[in-house]
Amino acid sequence: MYRICLAFVFFMMSSSGILAQNLSNRDSIAVIRRELQKTDDDKLRVDILSQLSTTFFNFSEIDSSVFYSLKAISLARNIGYNAGELQAILQLHIAARHSGNYIQAIRAAMTGLKKSEIYNDLAFKANFLGEIGITYREIRQYEKALSYLKKSYMLCDSLGNRDYAWYQLNNIGEVHLLQGNLDSAKYYCQIPYDSSSVNWIKYYSKINLAKILMKRKDCKNALLSFLDVLKVQAFPSHRFNNNLNLAVVYQCLNMPDSSILYAGKAIDLAERLHMYTYLAEAHDFMASFFKNSDKEKSLFHTRAVASYKDSLVRFNEILALNSFVEFDKEERQFEVDSARSTYQFKVRQYVLASGIGIMIVVAIVLFSNNKRKQKTNKKLEWQKKQISEQHNKAEKTLSELKSTQSQLIQSEKMASLGELTAGIAHEIQNPLNFVNNFSEVNTELIKEIQDERRKTQDKRDEKLEDELLKDIVQNQEKINHHGKRAADIVKGMLQHSRSSSGVKEPTNINALADEYLRLAYHGLRAKDKSFNATMKTDFDETIGSINVVPQDIGRVILNLITNAFYAVNERQKLLAASHELLANYEPTVSVITKKEGNKVLIRVKDNGNGIPQKILDKIFQPFFTTKPTGQGTGLGLSLSYDIIKAHGGELKVETLSAESAAQAGKEGEGSTFIVQLPVV
């Protein structure tokens, strides 16, 4: 019974304000965070992270709510805590929906529905069906809303969860209300009002029944109902709706002062809690209210509607971007695979269309030859027109193919950015620690100087003051140095994520290679704590800076180093699986740079399993990969090859596979990828 009710209980805590009542001030967040730091139980940490997300949501801090939901999802997946993962996804959906980010809300709910079916968790399945239906209702897709809400009701009813089943009847009634089917709306809302003993269900039913009275112009009784539910301590969005409903009723009763008063309360509440969707709705009502009586005020509120809708769009873009980077690497890989499948499907379509077109042209030519004596001139003009149309169609096809290719490249770049995220977090932590430590030391030194200066002139030690000031200056220089180091790391991350400008600039190849070597290693370590490898570098300091596009060359180096780490890790796993001794094998990746004449060579070497000769000529082909399905796109080496060619250089590979080495009586030498760039 606990598993059946878990999702429903958490949802009601968030939507009815129970957590907001139990944790009524900011101290509650500090208490929850302390509990998070104390416990080593990962399942309990998932539950506490979800509770933090819910608490921030109750304070209407949507971005913080989303952040902690994502952390809970990630941890729950790592430890296989299915119920915790589903609860965190549900909280993410609720936060996105209440902020007006319906795209993210539906995506999260659909993911939760799919996961609940995989985990065979019927209680959460009922929850997600209901949430999808509510979201479709809010974006005015009523038929889809009714379909999902009815499925949720039937599943809740079969599980014996009467409270949540009545809740869905209220939602179904509200859809009929929005469609103008007042009799159906009253039927569905009256059942839970008469049957349920739960206050919040009666509260929800009473609001909908009051709206039905208002639609039927029974404004006096509607007013009494709205004033009654206004006394209940409700969730912020419900308080907003109650105030706006009263504004509409008072307008119906021709009481403009009261209508303006409650509309103003609705706007104040929405502004205080940064609820852009509700602000737009309230200002839209005010614009309509003043439309005939005060054109200036009507125009003011109309502009406010447009302004808040723009703010909501920008907020959703930021929220969607953060979620894209963090939400789920499996979903990102799914998008890459989908794009690739779409690309291949389009290619097949275009080939088929071209074949059919050619057959049509041939048939027309043969038909025309039979009548060439009678219609020679007409046939030539018609053929010219057909050729022109085929040419235009081919140009359009080529343009669509290029657009699809660009989308695939961007997907690959974002996937590699996800690989780098953990490494960047590790790298940026070191300079930040230095900045914090030296800042604390400076604070203590300044206090010592202040203490010395409070002494009388005859007791002051000026020499000590000079030494303290000198230490402060030195510490400040170190703070500045490490601050610039952190800024360089962030700058590199931004350069890697944005589209390449294509402009070459002087770049230190040694520094670029060293940076990506460490970032790639720490990124892999963050995903797999058991992974270890020896990193060796041999940089030719005479190279200096050469003119390249740093974002593009950085991506090439990252792809090669990541592949090298993957190769040595796979060999280590293979030896372990075959129960061979690992003592004689040390996974090693080496990065070597050297200047030879007017060329710079970058070698990325590993001692992995090597590349079999039979596939050696295929590794630079698009979509060819030796990795298992879902672990590689097959675009990394292909894009790297194109980038180096565009720089006037060459990318090649030298390899001796473990199988070939055994036949030759040698130890496996792995692979070496060689990047050759011209020095301009």
mmCIF file of C-alpha atoms in Angstrom, residues 358-647:
data_model
loop_
_atom_site.group_PDB
_atom_site.id
_atom_site.type_symbol
_atom_site.label_atom_id
_atom_site.label_comp_id
_atom_site.label_asym_id
_atom_site.label_seq_id
_atom_site.Cartn_x
_atom_site.Cartn_y
_atom_site.Cartn_z
ATOM 1 C CA ILE A 358 14.243 9.938 -63.779
ATOM 2 C CA MET A 359 11.810 7.179 -64.771
ATOM 3 C CA ILE A 360 9.112 9.777 -65.463
ATOM 4 C CA VAL A 361 11.480 11.836 -67.630
ATOM 5 C CA VAL A 362 12.537 8.726 -69.600
ATOM 6 C CA ALA A 363 8.906 7.721 -70.132
ATOM 7 C CA ILE A 364 8.045 11.216 -71.338
ATOM 8 C CA VAL A 365 10.988 11.271 -73.743
ATOM 9 C CA LEU A 366 10.017 7.879 -75.213
ATOM 10 C CA PHE A 367 6.428 8.988 -75.591
ATOM 11 C CA SER A 368 7.494 12.221 -77.218
ATOM 12 C CA ASN A 369 9.762 10.415 -79.710
ATOM 13 C CA ASN A 370 6.737 8.628 -81.142
ATOM 14 C CA LYS A 371 5.196 11.970 -82.058
ATOM 15 C CA ARG A 372 8.338 14.032 -82.765
ATOM 16 C CA LYS A 373 7.310 14.743 -86.381
ATOM 17 C CA GLN A 374 4.124 16.494 -85.255
ATOM 18 C CA LYS A 375 5.151 18.214 -81.997
ATOM 19 C CA THR A 376 8.934 18.741 -82.098
ATOM 20 C CA ASN A 377 8.941 22.370 -80.935
ATOM 21 C CA LYS A 378 6.355 21.804 -78.229
ATOM 22 C CA LYS A 379 8.286 18.778 -76.910
ATOM 23 C CA LEU A 380 11.548 20.751 -76.596
ATOM 24 C CA GLU A 381 9.901 23.547 -74.620
ATOM 25 C CA TRP A 382 8.201 21.073 -72.304
ATOM 26 C CA GLN A 383 11.479 19.172 -71.683
ATOM 27 C CA LYS A 384 13.263 22.435 -70.895
ATOM 28 C CA LYS A 385 10.629 23.258 -68.289
ATOM 29 C CA GLN A 386 10.888 19.790 -66.736
ATOM 30 C CA ILE A 387 14.683 20.004 -66.472
ATOM 31 C CA SER A 388 14.397 23.384 -64.778
ATOM 32 C CA GLU A 389 11.947 21.976 -62.221
ATOM 33 C CA GLN A 390 14.201 18.998 -61.552
ATOM 34 C CA HIS A 391 17.156 21.339 -61.030
ATOM 35 C CA ASN A 392 15.211 23.449 -58.528
ATOM 36 C CA LYS A 393 14.066 20.327 -56.700
ATOM 37 C CA ALA A 394 17.648 19.014 -56.530
ATOM 38 C CA GLU A 395 18.857 22.346 -55.105
ATOM 39 C CA LYS A 396 16.113 22.239 -52.469
ATOM 40 C CA THR A 397 17.034 18.636 -51.594
ATOM 41 C CA LEU A 398 20.707 19.590 -51.229
ATOM 42 C CA SER A 399 19.769 22.526 -48.967
ATOM 43 C CA GLU A 400 17.683 20.262 -46.705
ATOM 44 C CA LEU A 401 20.502 17.711 -46.506
ATOM 45 C CA LYS A 402 22.978 20.430 -45.475
ATOM 46 C CA SER A 403 20.546 21.663 -42.808
ATOM 47 C CA THR A 404 20.152 18.131 -41.394
ATOM 48 C CA GLN A 405 23.942 17.685 -41.400
ATOM 49 C CA SER A 406 24.356 20.935 -39.421
ATOM 50 C CA GLN A 407 21.854 19.700 -36.828
ATOM 51 C CA LEU A 408 23.786 16.424 -36.471
ATOM 52 C CA ILE A 409 27.068 18.282 -36.001
ATOM 53 C CA GLN A 410 25.536 20.505 -33.296
ATOM 54 C CA SER A 411 24.127 17.428 -31.527
ATOM 55 C CA GLU A 412 27.588 15.807 -31.549
ATOM 56 C CA LYS A 413 29.138 19.013 -30.154
ATOM 57 C CA MET A 414 26.602 19.163 -27.317
ATOM 58 C CA ALA A 415 27.198 15.473 -26.529
ATOM 59 C CA SER A 416 30.938 16.136 -26.247
ATOM 60 C CA LEU A 417 30.189 19.157 -24.034
ATOM 61 C CA GLY A 418 28.305 16.815 -21.714
ATOM 62 C CA GLU A 419 31.412 14.593 -21.576
ATOM 63 C CA LEU A 420 33.468 17.638 -20.532
ATOM 64 C CA THR A 421 31.128 18.931 -17.816
ATOM 65 C CA ALA A 422 32.457 16.790 -14.954
ATOM 66 C CA GLY A 423 36.076 17.475 -15.922
ATOM 67 C CA ILE A 424 35.445 21.216 -16.036
ATOM 68 C CA ALA A 425 33.827 21.094 -12.583
ATOM 69 C CA HIS A 426 36.908 19.299 -11.214
ATOM 70 C CA GLU A 427 39.355 21.687 -12.903
ATOM 71 C CA ILE A 428 37.587 24.878 -11.857
ATOM 72 C CA GLN A 429 37.376 23.724 -8.218
ATOM 73 C CA ASN A 430 41.159 23.995 -7.716
ATOM 74 C CA PRO A 431 41.571 27.720 -8.556
ATOM 75 C CA LEU A 432 38.365 28.507 -6.655
ATOM 76 C CA ASN A 433 39.792 26.783 -3.564
ATOM 77 C CA PHE A 434 42.960 28.904 -3.882
ATOM 78 C CA VAL A 435 40.886 32.091 -4.244
ATOM 79 C CA ASN A 436 38.818 31.235 -1.146
ATOM 80 C CA ASN A 437 41.847 30.261 0.960
ATOM 81 C CA PHE A 438 43.929 33.343 0.100
ATOM 82 C CA SER A 439 40.867 35.560 0.618
ATOM 83 C CA GLU A 440 40.449 34.163 4.148
ATOM 84 C CA VAL A 441 44.181 34.705 4.866
ATOM 85 C CA ASN A 442 43.939 38.315 3.634
ATOM 86 C CA THR A 443 40.986 38.912 5.930
ATOM 87 C CA GLU A 444 43.007 37.729 8.909
ATOM 88 C CA LEU A 445 46.048 39.860 7.866
ATOM 89 C CA ILE A 446 43.892 42.976 7.525
ATOM 90 C CA LYS A 447 42.470 42.375 11.006
ATOM 91 C CA GLU A 448 46.060 42.119 12.338
ATOM 92 C CA ILE A 449 46.976 45.452 10.696
ATOM 93 C CA GLN A 450 43.852 47.056 12.133
ATOM 94 C CA ASP A 451 44.765 45.748 15.589
ATOM 95 C CA GLU A 452 48.327 47.112 15.219
ATOM 96 C CA ARG A 453 47.069 50.530 14.133
ATOM 97 C CA ARG A 454 44.807 50.816 17.163
ATOM 98 C CA LYS A 455 47.941 50.800 19.351
ATOM 99 C CA THR A 456 49.594 54.056 20.408
ATOM 100 C CA GLN A 457 52.388 55.400 18.261
ATOM 101 C CA ASP A 458 55.139 54.279 20.635
ATOM 102 C CA LYS A 459 53.849 50.667 20.726
ATOM 103 C CA ARG A 460 53.154 50.216 16.990
ATOM 104 C CA ASP A 461 55.507 47.975 15.004
ATOM 105 C CA GLU A 462 55.782 49.565 11.555
ATOM 106 C CA LYS A 463 58.056 46.817 10.318
ATOM 107 C CA LEU A 464 55.381 44.235 11.137
ATOM 108 C CA GLU A 465 52.776 46.376 9.345
ATOM 109 C CA ASP A 466 54.982 46.509 6.224
ATOM 110 C CA GLU A 467 55.415 42.740 6.284
ATOM 111 C CA LEU A 468 51.678 42.196 6.665
ATOM 112 C CA LEU A 469 50.934 44.573 3.770
ATOM 113 C CA LYS A 470 53.534 42.802 1.641
ATOM 114 C CA ASP A 471 51.863 39.440 2.412
ATOM 115 C CA ILE A 472 48.470 40.893 1.473
ATOM 116 C CA VAL A 473 49.838 42.109 -1.892
ATOM 117 C CA GLN A 474 51.348 38.692 -2.603
ATOM 118 C CA ASN A 475 48.115 36.925 -1.675
ATOM 119 C CA GLN A 476 46.136 39.330 -3.854
ATOM 120 C CA GLU A 477 48.401 38.500 -6.807
ATOM 121 C CA LYS A 478 47.724 34.801 -6.227
ATOM 122 C CA ILE A 479 43.983 35.450 -6.009
ATOM 123 C CA ASN A 480 44.164 37.354 -9.303
ATOM 124 C CA HIS A 481 46.211 34.550 -10.899
ATOM 125 C CA HIS A 482 43.817 31.775 -9.894
ATOM 126 C CA GLY A 483 40.777 33.919 -10.708
ATOM 127 C CA LYS A 484 42.105 34.333 -14.259
ATOM 128 C CA ARG A 485 42.731 30.566 -14.358
ATOM 129 C CA ALA A 486 39.066 29.882 -13.509
ATOM 130 C CA ALA A 487 37.963 32.480 -16.080
ATOM 131 C CA ASP A 488 40.118 30.777 -18.751
ATOM 132 C CA ILE A 489 38.494 27.418 -17.988
ATOM 133 C CA VAL A 490 34.987 28.925 -18.304
ATOM 134 C CA LYS A 491 36.033 30.731 -21.505
ATOM 135 C CA GLY A 492 37.270 27.441 -22.941
ATOM 136 C CA MET A 493 33.991 25.735 -22.062
ATOM 137 C CA LEU A 494 31.974 28.507 -23.748
ATOM 138 C CA GLN A 495 34.190 28.348 -26.845
ATOM 139 C CA HIS A 496 33.665 24.592 -27.034
ATOM 140 C CA SER A 497 29.866 24.876 -26.761
ATOM 141 C CA ARG A 498 29.236 27.738 -29.189
ATOM 142 C CA SER A 499 29.267 27.462 -32.944
ATOM 143 C CA SER A 500 32.720 27.977 -34.439
ATOM 144 C CA SER A 501 33.412 31.457 -35.815
ATOM 145 C CA GLY A 502 35.794 29.975 -38.400
ATOM 146 C CA VAL A 503 38.326 32.722 -37.658
ATOM 147 C CA LYS A 504 41.894 31.574 -37.114
ATOM 148 C CA GLU A 505 43.876 33.120 -34.289
ATOM 149 C CA PRO A 506 47.276 32.512 -32.640
ATOM 150 C CA THR A 507 46.860 29.492 -30.357
ATOM 151 C CA ASN A 508 49.244 27.707 -27.966
ATOM 152 C CA ILE A 509 48.852 24.092 -29.105
ATOM 153 C CA ASN A 510 50.687 22.711 -26.050
ATOM 154 C CA ALA A 511 48.386 24.508 -23.607
ATOM 155 C CA LEU A 512 45.295 23.444 -25.611
ATOM 156 C CA ALA A 513 46.343 19.759 -25.620
ATOM 157 C CA ASP A 514 47.261 19.776 -21.918
ATOM 158 C CA GLU A 515 43.912 21.408 -21.004
ATOM 159 C CA TYR A 516 41.757 18.892 -22.872
ATOM 160 C CA LEU A 517 43.831 15.921 -21.637
ATOM 161 C CA ARG A 518 43.061 16.779 -18.015
ATOM 162 C CA LEU A 519 39.424 17.708 -18.672
ATOM 163 C CA ALA A 520 38.746 14.474 -20.569
ATOM 164 C CA TYR A 521 40.394 12.360 -17.836
ATOM 165 C CA HIS A 522 38.490 13.965 -14.978
ATOM 166 C CA GLY A 523 35.231 13.791 -16.961
ATOM 167 C CA LEU A 524 35.631 10.013 -17.403
ATOM 168 C CA ARG A 525 36.647 9.614 -13.741
ATOM 169 C CA ALA A 526 33.463 11.400 -12.681
ATOM 170 C CA LYS A 527 31.350 8.872 -14.603
ATOM 171 C CA ASP A 528 33.357 5.778 -13.628
ATOM 172 C CA LYS A 529 35.264 5.947 -10.321
ATOM 173 C CA SER A 530 37.028 2.643 -11.107
ATOM 174 C CA PHE A 531 38.649 4.111 -14.222
ATOM 175 C CA ASN A 532 42.365 4.887 -13.962
ATOM 176 C CA ALA A 533 45.012 5.568 -16.561
ATOM 177 C CA THR A 534 48.517 6.990 -16.725
ATOM 178 C CA MET A 535 48.822 10.279 -18.647
ATOM 179 C CA LYS A 536 52.118 11.163 -20.306
ATOM 180 C CA THR A 537 52.990 14.383 -22.152
ATOM 181 C CA ASP A 538 55.980 15.417 -24.216
ATOM 182 C CA PHE A 539 55.512 18.955 -25.531
ATOM 183 C CA ASP A 540 57.912 20.718 -27.893
ATOM 184 C CA GLU A 541 58.244 24.200 -26.366
ATOM 185 C CA THR A 542 59.689 25.617 -29.616
ATOM 186 C CA ILE A 543 56.284 25.428 -31.298
ATOM 187 C CA GLY A 544 54.937 28.634 -29.723
ATOM 188 C CA SER A 545 51.577 29.777 -31.169
ATOM 189 C CA ILE A 546 50.198 28.866 -34.578
ATOM 190 C CA ASN A 547 47.149 30.214 -36.437
ATOM 191 C CA VAL A 548 44.182 27.834 -36.094
ATOM 192 C CA VAL A 549 40.493 27.960 -35.158
ATOM 193 C CA PRO A 550 40.879 27.039 -31.428
ATOM 194 C CA GLN A 551 37.315 25.733 -30.954
ATOM 195 C CA ASP A 552 37.647 23.322 -33.885
ATOM 196 C CA ILE A 553 41.156 22.058 -33.064
ATOM 197 C CA GLY A 554 40.104 21.688 -29.410
ATOM 198 C CA ARG A 555 37.230 19.420 -30.478
ATOM 199 C CA VAL A 556 39.614 17.292 -32.560
ATOM 200 C CA ILE A 557 42.042 16.863 -29.633
ATOM 201 C CA LEU A 558 39.162 16.090 -27.244
ATOM 202 C CA ASN A 559 37.750 13.405 -29.588
ATOM 203 C CA LEU A 560 41.132 11.703 -29.999
ATOM 204 C CA ILE A 561 41.959 11.754 -26.253
ATOM 205 C CA THR A 562 38.483 10.511 -25.272
ATOM 206 C CA ASN A 563 38.781 7.631 -27.786
ATOM 207 C CA ALA A 564 42.237 6.784 -26.400
ATOM 208 C CA PHE A 565 40.935 6.600 -22.814
ATOM 209 C CA TYR A 566 38.039 4.448 -24.021
ATOM 210 C CA ALA A 567 40.468 2.050 -25.776
ATOM 211 C CA VAL A 568 42.712 1.467 -22.726
ATOM 212 C CA ASN A 569 39.681 1.076 -20.461
ATOM 213 C CA GLU A 570 38.158 -1.531 -22.797
ATOM 214 C CA ARG A 571 41.413 -3.496 -22.874
ATOM 215 C CA GLN A 572 41.607 -3.449 -19.081
ATOM 216 C CA LYS A 573 38.005 -4.719 -18.837
ATOM 217 C CA LEU A 574 38.739 -7.456 -21.402
ATOM 218 C CA LEU A 575 41.763 -8.691 -19.430
ATOM 219 C CA ALA A 576 39.744 -8.688 -16.214
ATOM 220 C CA ALA A 577 36.868 -10.606 -17.841
ATOM 221 C CA SER A 578 39.256 -13.269 -19.157
ATOM 222 C CA HIS A 579 40.852 -13.583 -15.676
ATOM 223 C CA GLU A 580 44.291 -12.639 -16.994
ATOM 224 C CA LEU A 581 46.786 -10.936 -14.707
ATOM 225 C CA LEU A 582 46.563 -7.146 -14.870
ATOM 226 C CA ALA A 583 49.880 -6.533 -13.095
ATOM 227 C CA ASN A 584 51.814 -6.348 -16.375
ATOM 228 C CA TYR A 585 49.383 -3.952 -18.022
ATOM 229 C CA GLU A 586 49.326 -0.245 -17.223
ATOM 230 C CA PRO A 587 46.683 1.758 -19.179
ATOM 231 C CA THR A 588 48.590 4.682 -20.667
ATOM 232 C CA VAL A 589 47.614 7.628 -22.900
ATOM 233 C CA SER A 590 50.369 9.881 -24.246
ATOM 234 C CA VAL A 591 50.073 13.297 -25.931
ATOM 235 C CA ILE A 592 53.168 14.398 -27.856
ATOM 236 C CA THR A 593 53.748 17.584 -29.883
ATOM 237 C CA LYS A 594 56.669 18.278 -32.193
ATOM 238 C CA LYS A 595 57.643 20.855 -34.781
ATOM 239 C CA GLU A 596 59.138 19.481 -37.993
ATOM 240 C CA GLY A 597 60.058 22.145 -40.514
ATOM 241 C CA ASN A 598 56.929 24.059 -41.443
ATOM 242 C CA LYS A 599 54.602 21.490 -39.834
ATOM 243 C CA VAL A 600 53.380 20.806 -36.287
ATOM 244 C CA LEU A 601 52.606 17.208 -35.318
ATOM 245 C CA ILE A 602 50.239 16.232 -32.496
ATOM 246 C CA ARG A 603 50.348 12.538 -31.546
ATOM 247 C CA VAL A 604 47.694 10.929 -29.304
ATOM 248 C CA LYS A 605 48.912 7.443 -28.398
ATOM 249 C CA ASP A 606 47.314 4.647 -26.369
ATOM 250 C CA ASN A 607 48.256 1.072 -25.473
ATOM 251 C CA GLY A 608 44.757 -0.308 -25.914
ATOM 252 C CA ASN A 609 43.569 -3.168 -28.141
ATOM 253 C CA GLY A 610 44.383 -1.342 -31.359
ATOM 254 C CA ILE A 611 42.261 -1.226 -34.514
ATOM 255 C CA PRO A 612 41.744 -4.349 -36.683
ATOM 256 C CA GLN A 613 43.084 -3.959 -40.235
ATOM 257 C CA LYS A 614 39.741 -4.946 -41.784
ATOM 258 C CA ILE A 615 38.010 -1.827 -40.444
ATOM 259 C CA LEU A 616 40.955 0.566 -40.581
ATOM 260 C CA ASP A 617 39.792 2.180 -43.835
ATOM 261 C CA LYS A 618 36.288 2.805 -42.395
ATOM 262 C CA ILE A 619 37.061 4.674 -39.161
ATOM 263 C CA PHE A 620 36.828 8.154 -40.728
ATOM 264 C CA GLN A 621 33.462 7.418 -42.395
ATOM 265 C CA PRO A 622 30.368 9.190 -40.937
ATOM 266 C CA PHE A 623 28.321 7.082 -38.486
ATOM 267 C CA PHE A 624 30.861 4.239 -38.376
ATOM 268 C CA THR A 625 31.649 3.275 -34.781
ATOM 269 C CA THR A 626 32.991 0.229 -32.923
ATOM 270 C CA LYS A 627 31.320 1.258 -29.685
ATOM 271 C CA PRO A 628 28.123 -0.473 -28.443
ATOM 272 C CA THR A 629 24.767 1.026 -29.424
ATOM 273 C CA GLY A 630 24.015 4.186 -27.448
ATOM 274 C CA GLN A 631 27.655 4.864 -26.515
ATOM 275 C CA GLY A 632 28.832 6.582 -29.709
ATOM 276 C CA THR A 633 27.409 8.557 -32.630
ATOM 277 C CA GLY A 634 30.072 7.654 -35.195
ATOM 278 C CA LEU A 635 30.585 11.332 -35.996
ATOM 279 C CA GLY A 636 33.654 12.160 -33.844
ATOM 280 C CA LEU A 637 36.463 10.961 -36.137
ATOM 281 C CA SER A 638 34.563 11.974 -39.277
ATOM 282 C CA LEU A 639 34.156 15.574 -38.065
ATOM 283 C CA SER A 640 37.765 15.629 -36.825
ATOM 284 C CA TYR A 641 39.003 14.514 -40.248
ATOM 285 C CA ASP A 642 37.002 17.277 -41.974
ATOM 286 C CA ILE A 643 38.248 19.946 -39.519
ATOM 287 C CA ILE A 644 41.925 19.038 -40.065
ATOM 288 C CA LYS A 645 41.453 18.969 -43.855
ATOM 289 C CA ALA A 646 39.835 22.437 -43.673
ATOM 290 C CA HIS A 647 43.012 23.665 -41.904
#
